[in-house]
Amino acid sequence: MSAFIVLGAQWGDEGKGKMTDYLAESAEVVVRFQGGNNAGHTVEVEDKQYKLHLIPSGILYGDKLNIIGNGVVLDPKSLFEEIDYLEDLGVKVTPDNLMISDRAQVVMPYHRILDGVKEKSRGKNDIGTTGKGIGPCYTDKAERSGIRVCDLMHTDVFKEKLQKNIEIKNDIITKVYGGNTLDFNAVYNEYLGYSKKLKPFVKDISVEVFNDIKSGKKVLFEGAQGTFLDIDYGTYPYVTSSNTIAGGVCTGAGVGPTMITNIVGIAKAYTTRVGKGPFPTELFDKTGDWIREKGHEYGVTTGRARRCGWLDLVILKTSARVSGLTSFAVTKIDTLAGLEKVKICVGYKMGSKVIDYVPASLEDLAECEPIYEELDGWDESIENSRSYDELPENAKLYLKRIEELTHTKVSIVSVGPKRDQTIRVSEI
Ligand code: GDP
Ligand code: IMO
Ligand code: MG
């Protein structure tokens, strides 16, 4: 029995798409369990680059089953655009290789509108969301007024729920935020079209995943976003609206925790963040700019420049704890080649105390000063290294320090965006 989780250990964009694709080679099933098309996962296979938002990164193999779990918020417009995009690139997406949970919440046009107007109304306190309607859709889920995929399959139920929702949302959009009303018939007809197209893909995915794991198939759960964007353990309120940590798999795919065998935290060799919110090791100098350019740190979903900083082991240690990581996969270590010195944050100084966890209060976190350890860098470019032994000694020392300070092994080292630019150090 094996069920692996791949999840982001920082603020997203750690290389989950690449690592999922790499690990999916030995899996039969790949499952997304939270988030929506706010995610932007890049996979490079041979000369082609693929950008995925909703569809699991196992889709590129053709013969893997890909599942969109109940914890995902599904924007059907975005889904069908992504299917068209993949088909244009020669990737087939059919009910044989894609399954969608009947319990997944549906992103509606009013969610996207509300995301925009709410952000605008926050002024300088905006979160910097992706604008995809993610927060408002999860709000409706928690408020119990959401529309689920199974509702779309029953047109009368859908009509009734939509009528109620549009009436209330139009009131909020116009009266609270001064926006424009949505037309019921236009939305209804648009989604009736999606309903027909979705039908062949829709299943009870918890049953499917359970049977797959029990029958000995390898199932890989692909996280979106990262630990510090988690609604509970992230830097609230500068987070996304779902549980990005390992626990999210249980609720987002209907899988019991005892079925999970390995949990890999994907950690970039430095830190990035897109959108607003605290980032203790952020660099505002030339080194930060150098990392951004060398690492092409621009968002896949929004194109925004990513904020860059040193590796923060307080972040990684916390991630290992809250998700019970069995190992780390360290990505983009090739990007750091050429720096004379590299720094890693080994603790925070908070007033007179030294701590190795992330405080809940943003006011306390703002007081935290990173304590750095400085290591010698390496000059040798390493994108062609294919074994641990081939890595420069100083890169190995850097990886060793991660293991020592987080008490978690590094099982995989990624030295470039392509499938084969990956070094397997040990079992995950
Ligand atoms: P995700 O959201 O976690 O899947 O990550 P993104 O796709 O948003 O961003 C990661 C970027 O780094 C993508 O452009 C990947 O192709 C690229 N990438 C992944 N692993 C490596 C690596 O080890 N080295 C380099 N140079 N690029 C990588
Ligand atoms: P992947 O899966 C990086 C960030 C947004 C914003 C916050 C809330 O590619 O790692 P939301 O639209 O979710 O309400 O925005 O979360 N964010 C991400 N940052 N990578 C992502 O996904 C992200 N998805 C959301 O920038 O700060
Ligand atoms: Mg991304």
Tab-separated table of C-alpha atoms and ligand atoms in Angstrom:
chain	number	residue	atom	x	y	z
A	1	MET	CA	0.000	0.000	0.000
A	2	SER	CA	1.501	3.364	-0.877
A	3	ALA	CA	0.173	6.869	-0.930
A	4	PHE	CA	2.603	9.779	-1.215
A	5	ILE	CA	2.026	13.452	-0.667
A	6	VAL	CA	4.003	16.169	-2.436
A	7	LEU	CA	3.435	19.569	-0.861
A	8	GLY	CA	4.980	23.022	-0.751
A	9	ALA	CA	7.088	23.713	2.344
A	10	GLN	CA	7.290	27.502	1.899
A	11	TRP	CA	5.026	30.084	0.203
A	12	GLY	CA	4.262	28.186	-3.001
A	13	ASP	CA	6.104	27.880	-6.325
A	14	GLU	CA	8.680	25.519	-4.840
A	15	GLY	CA	8.633	23.243	-7.888
A	16	LYS	CA	5.716	20.988	-6.932
A	17	GLY	CA	4.722	20.534	-10.573
A	18	LYS	CA	8.192	19.371	-11.551
A	19	MET	CA	8.529	17.035	-8.560
A	20	THR	CA	5.027	15.605	-9.003
A	21	ASP	CA	5.785	14.869	-12.635
A	22	TYR	CA	9.099	13.270	-11.641
A	23	LEU	CA	7.568	11.100	-8.901
A	24	ALA	CA	4.474	10.278	-10.968
A	25	GLU	CA	6.598	8.082	-13.200
A	26	SER	CA	6.265	5.313	-10.629
A	27	ALA	CA	2.647	6.113	-9.671
A	28	GLU	CA	-0.655	5.161	-11.239
A	29	VAL	CA	-2.840	7.940	-9.841
A	30	VAL	CA	-2.225	11.668	-9.165
A	31	VAL	CA	-4.693	13.642	-7.041
A	32	ARG	CA	-5.171	17.379	-6.391
A	33	PHE	CA	-6.824	17.836	-2.996
A	34	GLN	CA	-7.122	21.600	-2.381
A	35	GLY	CA	-6.794	25.013	-3.967
A	36	GLY	CA	-7.975	25.793	-7.461
A	37	ASN	CA	-6.689	27.583	-10.517
A	38	ASN	CA	-4.775	29.971	-8.268
A	39	ALA	CA	-2.047	27.310	-8.590
A	40	GLY	CA	0.444	27.507	-11.439
A	41	HIS	CA	2.523	24.339	-11.774
A	42	THR	CA	5.217	24.137	-14.413
A	43	VAL	CA	6.373	20.873	-15.899
A	44	GLU	CA	9.076	20.600	-18.538
A	45	VAL	CA	9.282	17.447	-20.565
A	46	GLU	CA	11.894	17.311	-23.316
A	47	ASP	CA	11.573	20.606	-25.206
A	48	LYS	CA	8.073	21.440	-24.102
A	49	GLN	CA	6.934	23.491	-21.130
A	50	TYR	CA	3.460	22.942	-19.684
A	51	LYS	CA	1.687	25.254	-17.252
A	52	LEU	CA	-1.020	23.584	-15.223
A	53	HIS	CA	-3.534	25.258	-12.939
A	54	LEU	CA	-6.253	22.747	-12.074
A	55	ILE	CA	-5.356	19.480	-13.727
A	56	PRO	CA	-2.890	17.288	-11.799
A	57	SER	CA	0.653	17.145	-13.144
A	58	GLY	CA	0.353	13.416	-13.900
A	59	ILE	CA	-1.681	14.254	-17.019
A	60	LEU	CA	1.396	14.510	-19.243
A	61	TYR	CA	2.092	10.778	-19.102
A	62	GLY	CA	-1.177	9.871	-20.814
A	63	ASP	CA	-1.638	6.595	-18.918
A	64	LYS	CA	-2.019	7.914	-15.346
A	65	LEU	CA	-5.370	8.563	-13.736
A	66	ASN	CA	-5.643	12.204	-12.590
A	67	ILE	CA	-8.166	13.183	-9.966
A	68	ILE	CA	-9.536	16.564	-8.895
A	69	GLY	CA	-10.606	16.025	-5.300
A	70	ASN	CA	-13.523	17.390	-3.294
A	71	GLY	CA	-11.254	19.877	-1.506
A	72	VAL	CA	-10.541	21.670	-4.785
A	73	VAL	CA	-12.576	24.679	-5.879
A	74	LEU	CA	-13.296	24.025	-9.525
A	75	ASP	CA	-13.711	26.813	-12.060
A	76	PRO	CA	-15.223	25.000	-15.053
A	77	LYS	CA	-14.338	27.826	-17.450
A	78	SER	CA	-10.698	27.536	-16.447
A	79	LEU	CA	-10.844	23.721	-16.551
A	80	PHE	CA	-12.075	23.589	-20.142
A	81	GLU	CA	-9.581	26.248	-21.212
A	82	GLU	CA	-6.841	24.113	-19.677
A	83	ILE	CA	-8.095	21.001	-21.438
A	84	ASP	CA	-8.033	22.889	-24.773
A	85	TYR	CA	-4.541	24.210	-24.009
A	86	LEU	CA	-3.280	20.699	-23.265
A	87	GLU	CA	-4.950	19.197	-26.329
A	88	ASP	CA	-3.283	21.888	-28.489
A	89	LEU	CA	0.028	20.674	-27.058
A	90	GLY	CA	-0.854	17.095	-27.949
A	91	VAL	CA	-1.943	15.932	-24.478
A	92	LYS	CA	-5.207	13.982	-24.441
A	93	VAL	CA	-7.611	14.642	-21.564
A	94	THR	CA	-10.535	12.203	-21.396
A	95	PRO	CA	-12.713	10.602	-18.709
A	96	ASP	CA	-10.198	7.738	-18.816
A	97	ASN	CA	-7.415	9.894	-17.420
A	98	LEU	CA	-9.283	12.650	-15.560
A	99	MET	CA	-11.860	12.264	-12.797
A	100	ILE	CA	-13.584	15.081	-10.903
A	101	SER	CA	-15.167	14.854	-7.478
A	102	ASP	CA	-18.928	15.275	-7.312
A	103	ARG	CA	-18.331	17.055	-3.991
A	104	ALA	CA	-15.954	19.742	-5.328
A	105	GLN	CA	-17.209	23.299	-4.936
A	106	VAL	CA	-17.785	25.250	-8.153
A	107	VAL	CA	-16.248	28.684	-8.705
A	108	MET	CA	-18.957	31.003	-10.061
A	109	PRO	CA	-18.526	34.351	-11.841
A	110	TYR	CA	-19.642	36.178	-8.680
A	111	HIS	CA	-16.738	34.623	-6.781
A	112	ARG	CA	-14.257	36.121	-9.223
A	113	ILE	CA	-16.027	39.498	-9.061
A	114	LEU	CA	-16.119	39.437	-5.251
A	115	ASP	CA	-12.431	38.518	-5.088
A	116	GLY	CA	-11.647	41.656	-7.106
A	117	VAL	CA	-13.935	44.108	-5.314
A	118	LYS	CA	-13.000	42.836	-1.855
A	119	GLU	CA	-9.311	43.219	-2.647
A	120	LYS	CA	-9.923	46.738	-3.908
A	121	SER	CA	-11.842	47.647	-0.783
A	122	ARG	CA	-8.967	46.433	1.417
A	123	GLY	CA	-6.841	49.234	-0.029
A	124	LYS	CA	-3.280	49.073	1.217
A	125	ASN	CA	-4.196	46.051	3.332
A	126	ASP	CA	-4.980	43.927	0.294
A	127	ILE	CA	-3.847	40.294	0.362
A	128	GLY	CA	-2.568	40.263	-3.202
A	129	THR	CA	-4.797	37.339	-4.223
A	130	THR	CA	-4.640	35.764	-7.652
A	131	GLY	CA	-8.121	37.158	-8.380
A	132	LYS	CA	-9.495	33.721	-9.292
A	133	GLY	CA	-12.382	33.782	-6.826
A	134	ILE	CA	-10.765	31.240	-4.501
A	135	GLY	CA	-11.468	32.964	-1.158
A	136	PRO	CA	-15.120	33.799	-1.936
A	137	CYS	CA	-15.759	30.233	-3.168
A	138	TYR	CA	-14.352	28.684	0.024
A	139	THR	CA	-16.351	31.278	2.003
A	140	ASP	CA	-19.570	29.949	0.456
A	141	LYS	CA	-18.455	26.376	1.175
A	142	ALA	CA	-17.991	27.187	4.875
A	143	GLU	CA	-21.187	29.223	4.896
A	144	ARG	CA	-22.990	26.232	3.326
A	145	SER	CA	-24.378	28.132	0.373
A	146	GLY	CA	-21.880	26.834	-2.179
A	147	ILE	CA	-22.769	25.066	-5.404
A	148	ARG	CA	-21.092	21.682	-5.786
A	149	VAL	CA	-20.318	19.689	-8.909
A	150	CYS	CA	-23.136	17.255	-8.007
A	151	ASP	CA	-25.576	20.203	-8.011
A	152	LEU	CA	-24.590	20.988	-11.581
A	153	MET	CA	-25.663	17.452	-12.477
A	154	HIS	CA	-29.233	18.235	-11.275
A	155	THR	CA	-30.368	21.214	-13.273
A	156	ASP	CA	-33.418	21.964	-11.133
A	157	VAL	CA	-31.340	21.994	-7.931
A	158	PHE	CA	-28.712	24.097	-9.652
A	159	LYS	CA	-31.301	26.592	-10.913
A	160	GLU	CA	-32.781	27.077	-7.464
A	161	LYS	CA	-29.417	27.479	-5.735
A	162	LEU	CA	-28.112	29.815	-8.399
A	163	GLN	CA	-31.231	31.977	-8.238
A	164	LYS	CA	-30.814	32.442	-4.486
A	165	ASN	CA	-27.091	33.019	-4.694
A	166	ILE	CA	-27.190	35.489	-7.563
A	167	GLU	CA	-29.825	37.549	-5.796
A	168	ILE	CA	-27.714	37.815	-2.630
A	169	LYS	CA	-24.390	38.265	-4.432
A	170	ASN	CA	-25.828	40.960	-6.698
A	171	ASP	CA	-26.979	42.826	-3.616
A	172	ILE	CA	-23.526	42.584	-2.048
A	173	ILE	CA	-21.698	43.467	-5.255
A	174	THR	CA	-23.834	46.530	-5.942
A	175	LYS	CA	-24.764	47.794	-2.477
A	176	VAL	CA	-21.555	47.079	-0.584
A	177	TYR	CA	-18.966	47.417	-3.309
A	178	GLY	CA	-20.683	49.543	-5.989
A	179	GLY	CA	-20.101	46.941	-8.702
A	180	ASN	CA	-22.296	45.712	-11.555
A	181	THR	CA	-25.016	43.068	-11.341
A	182	LEU	CA	-24.732	39.665	-12.928
A	183	ASP	CA	-27.457	38.393	-15.246
A	184	PHE	CA	-29.010	35.161	-13.965
A	185	ASN	CA	-29.859	33.749	-17.405
A	186	ALA	CA	-26.389	34.349	-18.798
A	187	VAL	CA	-24.721	32.569	-15.849
A	188	TYR	CA	-27.306	29.779	-15.818
A	189	ASN	CA	-26.900	29.023	-19.506
A	190	GLU	CA	-23.114	29.198	-19.360
A	191	TYR	CA	-23.009	26.682	-16.497
A	192	LEU	CA	-25.603	24.391	-18.091
A	193	GLY	CA	-23.107	24.041	-20.919
A	194	TYR	CA	-20.343	23.131	-18.453
A	195	SER	CA	-22.656	20.709	-16.682
A	196	LYS	CA	-23.027	18.597	-19.848
A	197	LYS	CA	-19.314	18.671	-20.561
A	198	LEU	CA	-18.384	17.800	-16.968
A	199	LYS	CA	-20.758	14.862	-16.587
A	200	PRO	CA	-18.522	12.063	-17.953
A	201	PHE	CA	-15.669	13.098	-15.633
A	202	VAL	CA	-17.685	13.192	-12.399
A	203	LYS	CA	-17.285	10.435	-9.774
A	204	ASP	CA	-17.161	9.779	-6.032
A	205	ILE	CA	-13.412	10.100	-5.897
A	206	SER	CA	-13.001	9.011	-2.261
A	207	VAL	CA	-14.243	5.546	-3.271
A	208	GLU	CA	-11.886	5.508	-6.275
A	209	VAL	CA	-8.835	6.600	-4.247
A	210	PHE	CA	-9.577	4.105	-1.455
A	211	ASN	CA	-9.913	1.206	-3.896
A	212	ASP	CA	-6.795	2.290	-5.785
A	213	ILE	CA	-4.670	2.373	-2.651
A	214	LYS	CA	-6.102	-0.894	-1.329
A	215	SER	CA	-5.462	-2.668	-4.625
A	216	GLY	CA	-1.777	-1.735	-4.453
A	217	LYS	CA	-1.732	1.181	-6.893
A	218	LYS	CA	0.630	4.014	-6.059
A	219	VAL	CA	-1.308	7.208	-5.450
A	220	LEU	CA	0.404	10.578	-5.401
A	221	PHE	CA	-1.279	13.625	-3.862
A	222	GLU	CA	-0.151	16.911	-5.409
A	223	GLY	CA	-0.389	19.898	-3.107
A	224	ALA	CA	-0.951	23.431	-4.331
A	225	GLN	CA	0.372	26.633	-2.696
A	226	GLY	CA	2.578	26.020	0.357
A	227	THR	CA	2.656	25.527	4.120
A	228	PHE	CA	2.784	29.247	4.946
A	229	LEU	CA	-0.216	29.959	2.739
A	230	ASP	CA	-2.240	27.437	4.772
A	231	ILE	CA	-5.435	28.938	6.218
A	232	ASP	CA	-4.541	27.684	9.737
A	233	TYR	CA	-0.744	27.556	9.847
A	234	GLY	CA	0.144	30.240	7.309
A	235	THR	CA	0.790	33.914	7.934
A	236	TYR	CA	-2.935	34.655	8.380
A	237	PRO	CA	-4.624	36.666	6.880
A	238	TYR	CA	-1.994	36.705	4.110
A	239	VAL	CA	-2.822	33.157	3.104
A	240	THR	CA	-5.011	31.243	0.719
A	241	SER	CA	-8.341	29.806	1.879
A	242	SER	CA	-7.540	26.093	2.062
A	243	ASN	CA	-5.441	23.654	4.101
A	244	THR	CA	-2.278	23.222	2.112
A	245	ILE	CA	-0.582	21.033	4.737
A	246	ALA	CA	-0.704	17.223	4.750
A	247	GLY	CA	-3.944	17.127	6.743
A	248	GLY	CA	-5.643	18.686	3.720
A	249	VAL	CA	-5.281	15.395	1.872
A	250	CYS	CA	-7.555	13.618	4.329
A	251	THR	CA	-10.374	16.120	4.062
A	252	GLY	CA	-9.736	17.096	0.441
A	253	ALA	CA	-9.705	13.600	-1.022
A	254	GLY	CA	-11.598	11.589	1.585
A	255	VAL	CA	-8.589	9.511	2.614
A	256	GLY	CA	-7.813	8.343	6.154
A	257	PRO	CA	-4.470	9.447	7.644
A	258	THR	CA	-3.405	5.822	8.196
A	259	MET	CA	-3.322	5.290	4.439
A	260	ILE	CA	-0.604	7.885	3.835
A	261	THR	CA	2.873	6.381	3.661
A	262	ASN	CA	5.282	9.200	2.683
A	263	ILE	CA	5.095	12.986	2.740
A	264	VAL	CA	7.636	14.996	0.772
A	265	GLY	CA	8.012	18.708	1.430
A	266	ILE	CA	9.207	20.578	-1.627
A	267	ALA	CA	11.630	23.294	-0.565
A	268	LYS	CA	13.256	25.783	-2.881
A	269	ALA	CA	16.948	26.249	-2.016
A	270	TYR	CA	16.066	29.887	-1.225
A	271	THR	CA	12.721	31.471	-0.387
A	272	THR	CA	10.174	33.260	-2.561
A	273	ARG	CA	6.769	34.720	-1.965
A	274	VAL	CA	4.235	36.325	-4.319
A	275	GLY	CA	1.542	38.605	-2.965
A	276	LYS	CA	1.614	40.430	0.319
A	277	GLY	CA	2.484	39.303	3.838
A	278	PRO	CA	5.414	38.744	6.164
A	279	PHE	CA	8.647	37.269	4.847
A	280	PRO	CA	11.416	37.459	7.472
A	281	THR	CA	14.361	36.587	5.193
A	282	GLU	CA	13.297	38.771	2.265
A	283	LEU	CA	16.144	40.493	0.434
A	284	PHE	CA	15.689	44.042	-0.777
A	285	ASP	CA	19.155	44.311	-2.306
A	286	LYS	CA	21.069	43.310	-5.413
A	287	THR	CA	21.345	39.691	-4.250
A	288	GLY	CA	17.543	39.457	-4.140
A	289	ASP	CA	17.327	40.870	-7.679
A	290	TRP	CA	20.095	38.532	-8.829
A	291	ILE	CA	18.217	35.487	-7.482
A	292	ARG	CA	14.956	36.679	-9.087
A	293	GLU	CA	16.543	37.030	-12.524
A	294	LYS	CA	18.676	33.888	-12.368
A	295	GLY	CA	15.775	31.821	-11.006
A	296	HIS	CA	13.178	33.413	-13.383
A	297	GLU	CA	11.061	34.178	-10.351
A	298	TYR	CA	7.913	35.458	-12.026
A	299	GLY	CA	4.454	33.997	-11.273
A	300	VAL	CA	2.970	31.331	-13.559
A	301	THR	CA	-0.626	32.377	-12.865
A	302	THR	CA	-0.356	36.164	-12.590
A	303	GLY	CA	3.083	37.005	-14.032
A	304	ARG	CA	3.918	39.006	-10.895
A	305	ALA	CA	7.556	39.306	-9.809
A	306	ARG	CA	8.205	37.033	-6.839
A	307	ARG	CA	9.803	38.439	-3.712
A	308	CYS	CA	13.097	36.619	-3.038
A	309	GLY	CA	15.141	35.923	0.086
A	310	TRP	CA	17.474	33.523	1.871
A	311	LEU	CA	16.516	30.017	2.852
A	312	ASP	CA	14.614	30.029	6.139
A	313	LEU	CA	15.006	26.875	8.190
A	314	VAL	CA	12.485	28.026	10.799
A	315	ILE	CA	9.968	27.845	7.977
A	316	LEU	CA	11.164	24.403	6.856
A	317	LYS	CA	11.290	23.024	10.391
A	318	THR	CA	7.730	24.199	11.018
A	319	SER	CA	6.615	22.704	7.739
A	320	ALA	CA	8.207	19.366	8.674
A	321	ARG	CA	6.330	19.455	11.967
A	322	VAL	CA	2.849	20.442	10.835
A	323	SER	CA	2.826	17.993	7.929
A	324	GLY	CA	4.903	15.186	9.436
A	325	LEU	CA	7.280	15.280	6.476
A	326	THR	CA	9.228	12.106	5.826
A	327	SER	CA	11.745	14.013	3.670
A	328	PHE	CA	12.476	17.156	1.697
A	329	ALA	CA	13.023	17.528	-2.013
A	330	VAL	CA	15.250	20.580	-2.481
A	331	THR	CA	14.751	22.371	-5.789
A	332	LYS	CA	16.564	25.116	-7.704
A	333	ILE	CA	19.865	24.617	-5.958
A	334	ASP	CA	21.394	25.317	-9.387
A	335	THR	CA	20.122	28.908	-9.134
A	336	LEU	CA	22.402	29.648	-6.174
A	337	ALA	CA	25.604	28.711	-8.045
A	338	GLY	CA	27.822	31.768	-8.442
A	339	LEU	CA	27.226	33.367	-5.052
A	340	GLU	CA	30.363	33.793	-2.990
A	341	LYS	CA	28.477	33.367	0.293
A	342	VAL	CA	25.034	31.937	1.008
A	343	LYS	CA	23.033	32.552	4.141
A	344	ILE	CA	20.521	30.362	5.918
A	345	CYS	CA	18.232	31.502	8.695
A	346	VAL	CA	18.570	29.168	11.664
A	347	GLY	CA	16.305	30.900	14.184
A	348	TYR	CA	14.436	34.113	14.952
A	349	LYS	CA	15.393	36.621	17.595
A	350	MET	CA	12.135	37.840	19.139
A	351	GLY	CA	12.931	40.483	21.737
A	352	SER	CA	15.352	38.790	24.138
A	353	LYS	CA	14.245	35.274	23.118
A	354	VAL	CA	15.495	33.008	20.341
A	355	ILE	CA	12.734	30.908	18.802
A	356	ASP	CA	12.610	28.214	16.126
A	357	TYR	CA	8.892	28.365	15.310
A	358	VAL	CA	6.653	30.869	13.544
A	359	PRO	CA	4.540	32.917	15.972
A	360	ALA	CA	0.823	33.171	15.233
A	361	SER	CA	0.588	36.924	15.641
A	362	LEU	CA	1.849	38.992	12.743
A	363	GLU	CA	2.850	41.672	15.235
A	364	ASP	CA	5.142	39.159	16.978
A	365	LEU	CA	6.422	37.898	13.644
A	366	ALA	CA	7.217	41.464	12.552
A	367	GLU	CA	9.467	41.726	15.610
A	368	CYS	CA	11.404	38.605	14.654
A	369	GLU	CA	14.873	39.129	13.306
A	370	PRO	CA	16.401	36.259	11.383
A	371	ILE	CA	19.572	34.757	12.834
A	372	TYR	CA	21.808	33.820	9.922
A	373	GLU	CA	24.513	31.298	9.430
A	374	GLU	CA	26.810	32.130	6.532
A	375	LEU	CA	28.179	29.333	4.375
A	376	ASP	CA	30.625	29.392	1.479
A	377	GLY	CA	28.914	29.350	-1.896
A	378	TRP	CA	29.852	27.359	-4.983
A	379	ASP	CA	30.778	28.513	-8.452
A	380	GLU	CA	30.435	25.326	-10.401
A	381	SER	CA	27.191	25.217	-12.374
A	382	ILE	CA	25.397	22.034	-11.389
A	383	GLU	CA	22.536	21.646	-13.837
A	384	ASN	CA	24.379	18.724	-15.416
A	385	SER	CA	25.057	16.908	-12.138
A	386	ARG	CA	23.204	13.613	-12.034
A	387	SER	CA	24.469	12.137	-8.783
A	388	TYR	CA	24.941	13.410	-5.251
A	389	ASP	CA	28.684	12.790	-5.508
A	390	GLU	CA	28.945	15.125	-8.499
A	391	LEU	CA	27.588	18.091	-6.517
A	392	PRO	CA	30.132	20.688	-5.356
A	393	GLU	CA	31.317	20.110	-1.763
A	394	ASN	CA	29.813	23.399	-0.583
A	395	ALA	CA	26.417	22.548	-2.090
A	396	LYS	CA	26.550	19.253	-0.190
A	397	LEU	CA	27.370	21.120	3.042
A	398	TYR	CA	24.380	23.395	2.378
A	399	LEU	CA	22.099	20.360	2.028
A	400	LYS	CA	23.618	18.731	5.135
A	401	ARG	CA	22.814	21.849	7.150
A	402	ILE	CA	19.184	21.659	6.050
A	403	GLU	CA	19.019	18.054	7.248
A	404	GLU	CA	20.743	18.782	10.562
A	405	LEU	CA	18.642	21.779	11.492
A	406	THR	CA	15.253	20.443	10.387
A	407	HIS	CA	15.900	16.851	11.555
A	408	THR	CA	14.525	15.760	8.204
A	409	LYS	CA	16.450	14.087	5.408
A	410	VAL	CA	16.820	15.468	1.887
A	411	SER	CA	15.735	12.632	-0.403
A	412	ILE	CA	15.762	14.448	-3.735
A	413	VAL	CA	17.809	17.332	-5.148
A	414	SER	CA	16.555	19.124	-8.229
A	415	VAL	CA	19.173	20.854	-10.383
A	416	GLY	CA	17.011	22.131	-13.245
A	417	PRO	CA	13.425	22.263	-14.489
A	418	LYS	CA	13.522	19.091	-16.572
A	419	ARG	CA	12.557	15.580	-15.497
A	420	ASP	CA	16.076	14.234	-15.792
A	421	GLN	CA	17.650	17.137	-13.895
A	422	THR	CA	16.888	15.327	-10.671
A	423	ILE	CA	19.125	13.541	-8.191
A	424	ARG	CA	17.599	10.812	-6.074
A	425	VAL	CA	19.504	10.669	-2.801
A	426	SER	CA	17.361	8.198	-0.844
A	427	GLU	CA	13.867	6.818	-0.418
A	428	ILE	CA	11.278	9.563	0.038
B	1	GDP	P1	5.021	25.071	-8.356
B	1	GDP	O1	3.907	26.033	-8.285
B	1	GDP	O2	5.484	24.634	-6.999
B	1	GDP	O3	4.748	23.893	-9.253
B	1	GDP	O4	6.264	25.854	-8.990
B	1	GDP	P2	6.207	26.862	-10.259
B	1	GDP	O5	6.034	26.057	-11.495
B	1	GDP	O6	5.268	27.961	-10.009
B	1	GDP	O7	7.666	27.504	-10.179
B	1	GDP	C1	8.820	26.736	-10.197
B	1	GDP	C2	9.660	27.130	-11.408
B	1	GDP	O8	10.967	26.603	-11.273
B	1	GDP	C3	9.153	26.576	-12.730
B	1	GDP	O9	9.466	27.469	-13.741
B	1	GDP	C4	9.929	25.273	-12.892
B	1	GDP	O10	10.073	24.884	-14.231
B	1	GDP	C5	11.247	25.683	-12.308
B	1	GDP	N1	12.017	24.628	-11.638
B	1	GDP	C6	11.602	23.581	-10.900
B	1	GDP	N2	12.641	22.904	-10.367
B	1	GDP	C7	13.759	23.573	-10.772
B	1	GDP	C8	15.150	23.392	-10.510
B	1	GDP	O11	15.591	22.521	-9.783
B	1	GDP	N3	15.988	24.308	-11.089
B	1	GDP	C9	15.554	25.322	-11.892
B	1	GDP	N4	16.449	26.141	-12.390
B	1	GDP	N5	14.251	25.502	-12.134
B	1	GDP	C10	13.368	24.647	-11.583
B	2	IMO	P1	1.298	27.280	-6.518
B	2	IMO	O1	0.449	26.027	-6.372
B	2	IMO	C1	2.303	31.148	-4.840
B	2	IMO	C2	-0.942	33.413	-2.973
B	2	IMO	C3	-1.382	34.695	-3.643
B	2	IMO	C4	-1.795	35.496	-2.416
B	2	IMO	C5	-2.426	34.431	-1.524
B	2	IMO	C6	-3.944	34.357	-1.602
B	2	IMO	O2	1.662	27.616	-7.896
B	2	IMO	O3	2.438	27.213	-5.570
B	2	IMO	P2	-5.613	33.377	-3.420
B	2	IMO	O4	-5.825	33.723	-4.860
B	2	IMO	O5	-5.254	31.947	-3.204
B	2	IMO	O6	-6.734	33.807	-2.542
B	2	IMO	O7	-4.350	34.271	-2.966
B	2	IMO	O8	-1.865	33.201	-1.935
B	2	IMO	N1	-0.970	32.208	-3.853
B	2	IMO	C7	0.130	31.627	-4.336
B	2	IMO	N2	1.438	31.976	-4.248
B	2	IMO	N3	1.948	30.015	-5.481
B	2	IMO	C8	0.658	29.636	-5.552
B	2	IMO	O9	0.277	28.447	-6.046
B	2	IMO	C9	-0.328	30.480	-5.005
B	2	IMO	N4	-1.675	30.434	-4.932
B	2	IMO	C10	-2.049	31.484	-4.218
B	2	IMO	O10	-0.325	35.309	-4.328
B	2	IMO	O11	-0.658	35.979	-1.760
B	3	MG	MG	3.397	27.948	-8.943
